[in-house]
Structure formats: structure tokens, C-alpha cells
PDB file of C-alpha atoms in Angstrom:
ATOM      1  CA  MET A   1       0.230   0.046   0.627  1.00 62.00           C
ATOM      2  CA  VAL A   2       1.565   2.845  -0.934  1.00 73.00           C
ATOM      3  CA  LYS A   3       1.656   6.525   1.367  1.00 84.00           C
ATOM      4  CA  ASP A   4      -0.580   9.296   0.767  1.00 88.00           C
ATOM      5  CA  TYR A   5       1.169  12.066   1.936  1.00 90.00           C
ATOM      6  CA  TYR A   6      -1.120  14.007   0.825  1.00 91.00           C
ATOM      7  CA  ALA A   7      -4.066  13.283   2.959  1.00 92.00           C
ATOM      8  CA  ILE A   8      -0.654  12.755   5.892  1.00 91.00           C
ATOM      9  CA  LEU A   9      -0.257  16.159   6.484  1.00 92.00           C
ATOM     10  CA  GLY A  10      -4.130  16.805   5.060  1.00 93.00           C
ATOM     11  CA  VAL A  11      -3.166  18.973   2.043  1.00 94.00           C
ATOM     12  CA  ASP A  12      -4.751  18.835  -1.612  1.00 91.00           C
ATOM     13  CA  GLU A  13      -2.402  17.351  -4.460  1.00 91.00           C
ATOM     14  CA  ASN A  14      -2.404  20.829  -5.733  1.00 91.00           C
ATOM     15  CA  ALA A  15      -0.757  22.761  -2.749  1.00 92.00           C
ATOM     16  CA  SER A  16       1.620  25.159  -2.410  1.00 94.00           C
ATOM     17  CA  PRO A  17       4.817  24.474  -0.390  1.00 93.00           C
ATOM     18  CA  ASP A  18       3.321  27.200   2.542  1.00 95.00           C
ATOM     19  CA  GLU A  19       0.236  25.638   2.282  1.00 94.00           C
ATOM     20  CA  ILE A  20       3.008  22.465   3.287  1.00 93.00           C
ATOM     21  CA  LYS A  21       4.174  24.240   5.463  1.00 94.00           C
ATOM     22  CA  GLN A  22       1.660  25.893   7.086  1.00 94.00           C
ATOM     23  CA  ALA A  23      -0.247  22.015   7.720  1.00 93.00           C
ATOM     24  CA  PHE A  24       2.692  19.793   8.540  1.00 92.00           C
ATOM     25  CA  ARG A  25       2.908  22.501  11.143  1.00 92.00           C
ATOM     26  CA  GLN A  26      -0.363  22.539  12.123  1.00 92.00           C
ATOM     27  CA  LYS A  27      -0.223  18.845  12.702  1.00 90.00           C
ATOM     28  CA  ALA A  28       2.884  18.282  14.401  1.00 89.00           C
ATOM     29  CA  LYS A  29       2.255  19.994  17.073  1.00 88.00           C
ATOM     30  CA  GLN A  30      -0.222  16.978  17.827  1.00 87.00           C
ATOM     31  CA  TYR A  31       3.212  15.363  18.509  1.00 84.00           C
ATOM     32  CA  ARG A  32       5.228  15.403  21.995  1.00 81.00           C
ATOM     33  CA  SER A  33       7.872  13.848  20.646  1.00 78.00           C
ATOM     34  CA  ALA A  34       9.442  13.139  16.854  1.00 76.00           C
ATOM     35  CA  ALA A  35      10.195   9.327  17.701  1.00 76.00           C
ATOM     36  CA  GLU A  36       6.813   8.154  17.521  1.00 78.00           C
ATOM     37  CA  PRO A  37       4.827   6.549  14.378  1.00 77.00           C
ATOM     38  CA  GLY A  38       2.142   9.413  13.455  1.00 83.00           C
ATOM     39  CA  ALA A  39       5.602  11.808  13.544  1.00 87.00           C
ATOM     40  CA  ARG A  40       8.044  10.066  11.514  1.00 88.00           C
ATOM     41  CA  GLU A  41       5.638   9.834   9.279  1.00 89.00           C
ATOM     42  CA  LEU A  42       4.396  13.428   9.235  1.00 90.00           C
ATOM     43  CA  LYS A  43       7.713  13.947   9.031  1.00 91.00           C
ATOM     44  CA  GLU A  44       8.302  12.019   5.657  1.00 91.00           C
ATOM     45  CA  ALA A  45       5.574  12.753   3.936  1.00 91.00           C
ATOM     46  CA  TYR A  46       6.906  17.119   4.657  1.00 92.00           C
ATOM     47  CA  ASP A  47      10.190  16.188   3.532  1.00 93.00           C
ATOM     48  CA  ILE A  48       9.328  14.739   0.089  1.00 92.00           C
ATOM     49  CA  LEU A  49       6.541  17.560  -0.393  1.00 93.00           C
ATOM     50  CA  MET A  50       8.961  19.817   0.138  1.00 94.00           C
ATOM     51  CA  ASP A  51      11.655  18.885  -2.021  1.00 93.00           C
ATOM     52  CA  PRO A  52      10.742  19.506  -6.126  1.00 93.00           C
ATOM     53  CA  HIS A  53      12.277  16.718  -8.064  1.00 94.00           C
ATOM     54  CA  ASN A  54      11.302  13.834  -5.204  1.00 92.00           C
ATOM     55  CA  ARG A  55       8.050  15.648  -5.110  1.00 92.00           C
ATOM     56  CA  LYS A  56       7.655  15.344  -8.791  1.00 93.00           C
ATOM     57  CA  ARG A  57       8.531  11.435  -8.699  1.00 93.00           C
ATOM     58  CA  TYR A  58       6.126  10.950  -6.050  1.00 91.00           C
ATOM     59  CA  ASP A  59       3.378  12.470  -7.933  1.00 92.00           C
ATOM     60  CA  GLU A  60       4.488  10.070 -10.551  1.00 91.00           C
ATOM     61  CA  PHE A  61       4.266   6.641  -8.954  1.00 90.00           C
ATOM     62  CA  LEU A  62       1.636   7.956  -7.388  1.00 88.00           C
ATOM     63  CA  GLN A  63       0.134   8.555  -9.968  1.00 88.00           C
ATOM     64  CA  ALA A  64       0.955   5.327 -11.816  1.00 87.00           C
ATOM     65  CA  GLU A  65      -0.161   3.753  -9.178  1.00 85.00           C
ATOM     66  CA  GLN A  66      -3.382   5.242  -9.538  1.00 82.00           C
ATOM     67  CA  GLN A  67      -3.940   3.478 -12.514  1.00 82.00           C
ATOM     68  CA  LYS A  68      -2.303   0.056 -11.783  1.00 80.00           C
ATOM     69  CA  ARG A  69      -5.613  -0.273  -9.072  1.00 76.00           C
ATOM     70  CA  ALA A  70      -7.342   0.813 -11.938  1.00 72.00           C
ATOM     71  CA  ARG A  71      -7.361  -1.507 -13.936  1.00 71.00           C
ATOM     72  CA  GLN A  72      -7.015  -3.860 -11.453  1.00 66.00           C
ATOM     73  CA  ASN A  73      -9.604  -2.470 -10.872  1.00 63.00           C
ATOM     74  CA  GLN A  74     -11.978  -3.352 -13.792  1.00 62.00           C
ATOM     75  CA  VAL A  75     -14.156  -6.659 -14.599  1.00 57.00           C
ATOM     76  CA  GLU A  76     -12.187  -8.518 -17.339  1.00 63.00           C
ATOM     77  CA  GLN A  77     -14.242  -8.687 -20.531  1.00 65.00           C
ATOM     78  CA  ARG A  78     -15.945 -12.199 -19.893  1.00 76.00           C
ATOM     79  CA  TRP A  79     -17.662 -13.854 -23.610  1.00 79.00           C
ATOM     80  CA  ALA A  80     -20.941 -16.604 -24.069  1.00 85.00           C
ATOM     81  CA  TYR A  81     -19.706 -18.736 -27.250  1.00 87.00           C
ATOM     82  CA  LEU A  82     -21.753 -19.968 -30.192  1.00 85.00           C
ATOM     83  CA  THR A  83     -20.762 -22.834 -32.132  1.00 88.00           C
ATOM     84  CA  LEU A  84     -23.215 -22.886 -35.619  1.00 87.00           C
ATOM     85  CA  LEU A  85     -22.742 -26.084 -38.026  1.00 89.00           C
ATOM     86  CA  SER A  86     -23.857 -26.268 -41.390  1.00 87.00           C
ATOM     87  CA  THR A  87     -24.484 -29.471 -43.201  1.00 87.00           C
ATOM     88  CA  ARG A  88     -25.054 -30.334 -46.542  1.00 83.00           C
ATOM     89  CA  ASN A  89     -26.608 -34.000 -47.616  1.00 82.00           C
ATOM     90  CA  TYR A  90     -28.106 -33.748 -50.949  1.00 81.00           C
ATOM     91  CA  GLY A  91     -29.120 -30.948 -51.961  1.00 77.00           C
ATOM     92  CA  THR A  92     -30.301 -30.356 -48.479  1.00 82.00           C
ATOM     93  CA  THR A  93     -28.448 -27.990 -45.938  1.00 85.00           C
ATOM     94  CA  LYS A  94     -29.479 -27.911 -42.354  1.00 86.00           C
ATOM     95  CA  TYR A  95     -28.048 -25.729 -38.734  1.00 86.00           C
ATOM     96  CA  TYR A  96     -27.340 -27.015 -35.782  1.00 88.00           C
ATOM     97  CA  ILE A  97     -26.534 -24.333 -33.391  1.00 87.00           C
ATOM     98  CA  ASN A  98     -24.813 -25.763 -30.246  1.00 86.00           C
ATOM     99  CA  GLY A  99     -25.786 -29.268 -30.954  1.00 85.00           C
ATOM    100  CA  GLU A 100     -30.013 -28.042 -31.373  1.00 86.00           C
ATOM    101  CA  GLN A 101     -30.935 -28.663 -35.082  1.00 87.00           C
ATOM    102  CA  GLN A 102     -33.231 -25.191 -36.067  1.00 86.00           C
ATOM    103  CA  PRO A 103     -35.973 -26.793 -38.511  1.00 87.00           C
ATOM    104  CA  HIS A 104     -36.334 -22.828 -39.318  1.00 87.00           C
ATOM    105  CA  LEU A 105     -32.905 -22.393 -40.777  1.00 86.00           C
ATOM    106  CA  LYS A 106     -33.415 -25.101 -42.968  1.00 86.00           C
ATOM    107  CA  ASN A 107     -31.496 -24.927 -46.920  1.00 85.00           C
ATOM    108  CA  SER A 108     -32.208 -20.841 -45.414  1.00 87.00           C
ATOM    109  CA  LYS A 109     -28.480 -18.997 -47.704  1.00 87.00           C
ATOM    110  CA  PHE A 110     -25.361 -19.434 -45.324  1.00 85.00           C
ATOM    111  CA  HIS A 111     -24.987 -14.260 -45.710  1.00 86.00           C
ATOM    112  CA  ASP A 112     -28.779 -14.873 -44.547  1.00 90.00           C
ATOM    113  CA  VAL A 113     -27.652 -17.089 -40.631  1.00 88.00           C
ATOM    114  CA  VAL A 114     -24.899 -15.213 -40.959  1.00 87.00           C
ATOM    115  CA  ASN A 115     -26.672 -11.688 -41.307  1.00 89.00           C
ATOM    116  CA  MET A 116     -29.574 -13.101 -38.793  1.00 89.00           C
ATOM    117  CA  LEU A 117     -26.276 -13.741 -36.154  1.00 89.00           C
ATOM    118  CA  GLY A 118     -24.601 -10.510 -36.324  1.00 87.00           C
ATOM    119  CA  SER A 119     -28.078  -8.360 -35.918  1.00 89.00           C
ATOM    120  CA  GLU A 120     -27.701 -10.380 -32.250  1.00 88.00           C
ATOM    121  CA  GLY A 121     -25.009  -9.509 -31.986  1.00 87.00           C
ATOM    122  CA  TRP A 122     -22.593 -12.202 -32.443  1.00 88.00           C
ATOM    123  CA  GLU A 123     -19.444 -11.755 -33.876  1.00 89.00           C
ATOM    124  CA  LEU A 124     -17.421 -15.088 -36.540  1.00 89.00           C
ATOM    125  CA  VAL A 125     -14.089 -15.927 -34.748  1.00 89.00           C
ATOM    126  CA  GLY A 126     -13.294 -19.291 -35.934  1.00 89.00           C
ATOM    127  CA  ILE A 127     -14.622 -21.613 -38.834  1.00 90.00           C
ATOM    128  CA  SER A 128     -13.646 -25.735 -39.204  1.00 89.00           C
ATOM    129  CA  VAL A 129     -13.938 -27.128 -42.415  1.00 88.00           C
ATOM    130  CA  VAL A 130     -14.729 -31.629 -41.810  1.00 87.00           C
ATOM    131  CA  GLY A 131     -16.137 -33.145 -45.513  1.00 84.00           C
ATOM    132  CA  ASN A 132     -19.267 -31.766 -45.641  1.00 83.00           C
ATOM    133  CA  GLU A 133     -20.364 -30.571 -42.868  1.00 88.00           C
ATOM    134  CA  GLN A 134     -18.788 -26.503 -41.340  1.00 89.00           C
ATOM    135  CA  THR A 135     -18.374 -25.985 -38.124  1.00 91.00           C
ATOM    136  CA  TYR A 136     -18.477 -21.877 -36.994  1.00 89.00           C
ATOM    137  CA  ILE A 137     -17.357 -20.309 -34.050  1.00 90.00           C
ATOM    138  CA  PHE A 138     -19.327 -16.890 -33.023  1.00 89.00           C
ATOM    139  CA  LYS A 139     -18.458 -15.638 -29.369  1.00 90.00           C
ATOM    140  CA  GLN A 140     -20.448 -12.442 -28.091  1.00 88.00           C
ATOM    141  CA  PRO A 141     -19.824 -10.578 -24.482  1.00 83.00           C
ATOM    142  CA  THR A 142     -21.604 -10.976 -21.985  1.00 78.00           C
ATOM    143  CA  ASP A 143     -22.272  -9.499 -18.255  1.00 69.00           C
ATOM    144  CA  GLU A 144     -21.996 -12.560 -16.082  1.00 54.00           C
ATOM    145  CA  ILE A 145     -19.376 -11.864 -14.050  1.00 48.00           C
ATOM    146  CA  TYR A 146     -17.314 -15.348 -13.200  1.00 45.00           C
ATOM    147  CA  GLU A 147     -16.023 -16.027 -10.135  1.00 44.00           C
ATOM    148  CA  MET A 148     -13.505 -19.284  -9.026  1.00 39.00           C
ATOM    149  CA  ARG A 149     -14.936 -20.689  -6.856  1.00 39.00           C
ATOM    150  CA  LYS A 150     -12.604 -21.874  -3.824  1.00 42.00           C
ATOM    151  CA  ASP A 151     -13.872 -24.433  -1.977  1.00 46.00           C
ATOM    152  CA  LYS A 152     -13.014 -27.593  -2.880  1.00 46.00           C
ATOM    153  CA  PRO A 153     -16.188 -30.255  -4.578  1.00 48.00           C
ATOM    154  CA  THR A 154     -17.243 -32.827  -1.838  1.00 50.00           C
ATOM    155  CA  ALA A 155     -17.383 -36.248  -2.870  1.00 45.00           C
TER     156      ALA A 155
END
């Protein structure tokens, strides 16, 4: 966890050196000894933020940490997959979606089927052709969030 020197001193990130000095003096009155943990942290924050070079480096580091945390908090995109199987036997084309025959698509033109799926948000990502069967893989973003199960399955 990164120490937030601005919060320790109770100043804004755009605070001037005079504001930092004033905040330091005000907060330092709370401590009886410079050896107290809070006093050490306060002095460390003051020293870093009063030195222009160290403050610039600290601000860059703080910004990088905030961006890193923001990326970690983003939900990874999840995808739903659909398999379209097309078979052609004796002049008849049959379509199966995820293993289920789709009689209403029988003898439809392939581009019509793909356009129908595309209009529903499905994107073609893979093709496999074996003999008279063509398999097409589609994907679509989903709002579902999957969590890894940490408990062991019971036997």
C-alpha cells in the first residue's frame, strides 16, 4: 500500500509549499516527540513534498499506482460462445446451433444466417471444415461475472 503523503498532511495535491509548511506545523503540534510513529510519517511526508524533485517523482509514482489500481479493478470482459454447424446432404442444408437442429433455418443461405447472428451481436471468430460439415464459432460479450470457486467439490 502506497502512503498518501497529501492525506497525511491534510493538503490537496496542488498545494503550494507554503500550504504544505503550514499544514505540517499545524499537525506537528499533535505530537509530543519526533520519535512517535505518526510524527515520523508526518516528517517523511513533509520532506518528500517540500523537495521539488522528490515531489515530482512521488507524484509520478502515485499516478502510476492509481492507474494500476484502476486497471486491476476493471472487470475482465466475459464472452458467450455459439457454435453453428452447417451440413449439406443431397441438396439440403441443415443448421445446428449449439448442437440443436434449427428447422426454421433449413435451406437458408449461409450469409442470411450469419447476418441474423451478427444482428444479434454475435461475431464470427473461427471456422472448421471437415467433409460436408462446416463449423463456425461465434462470440458475444456478456454481462455475466464468473467467480472462481475456492471450495473443494464434495465427493
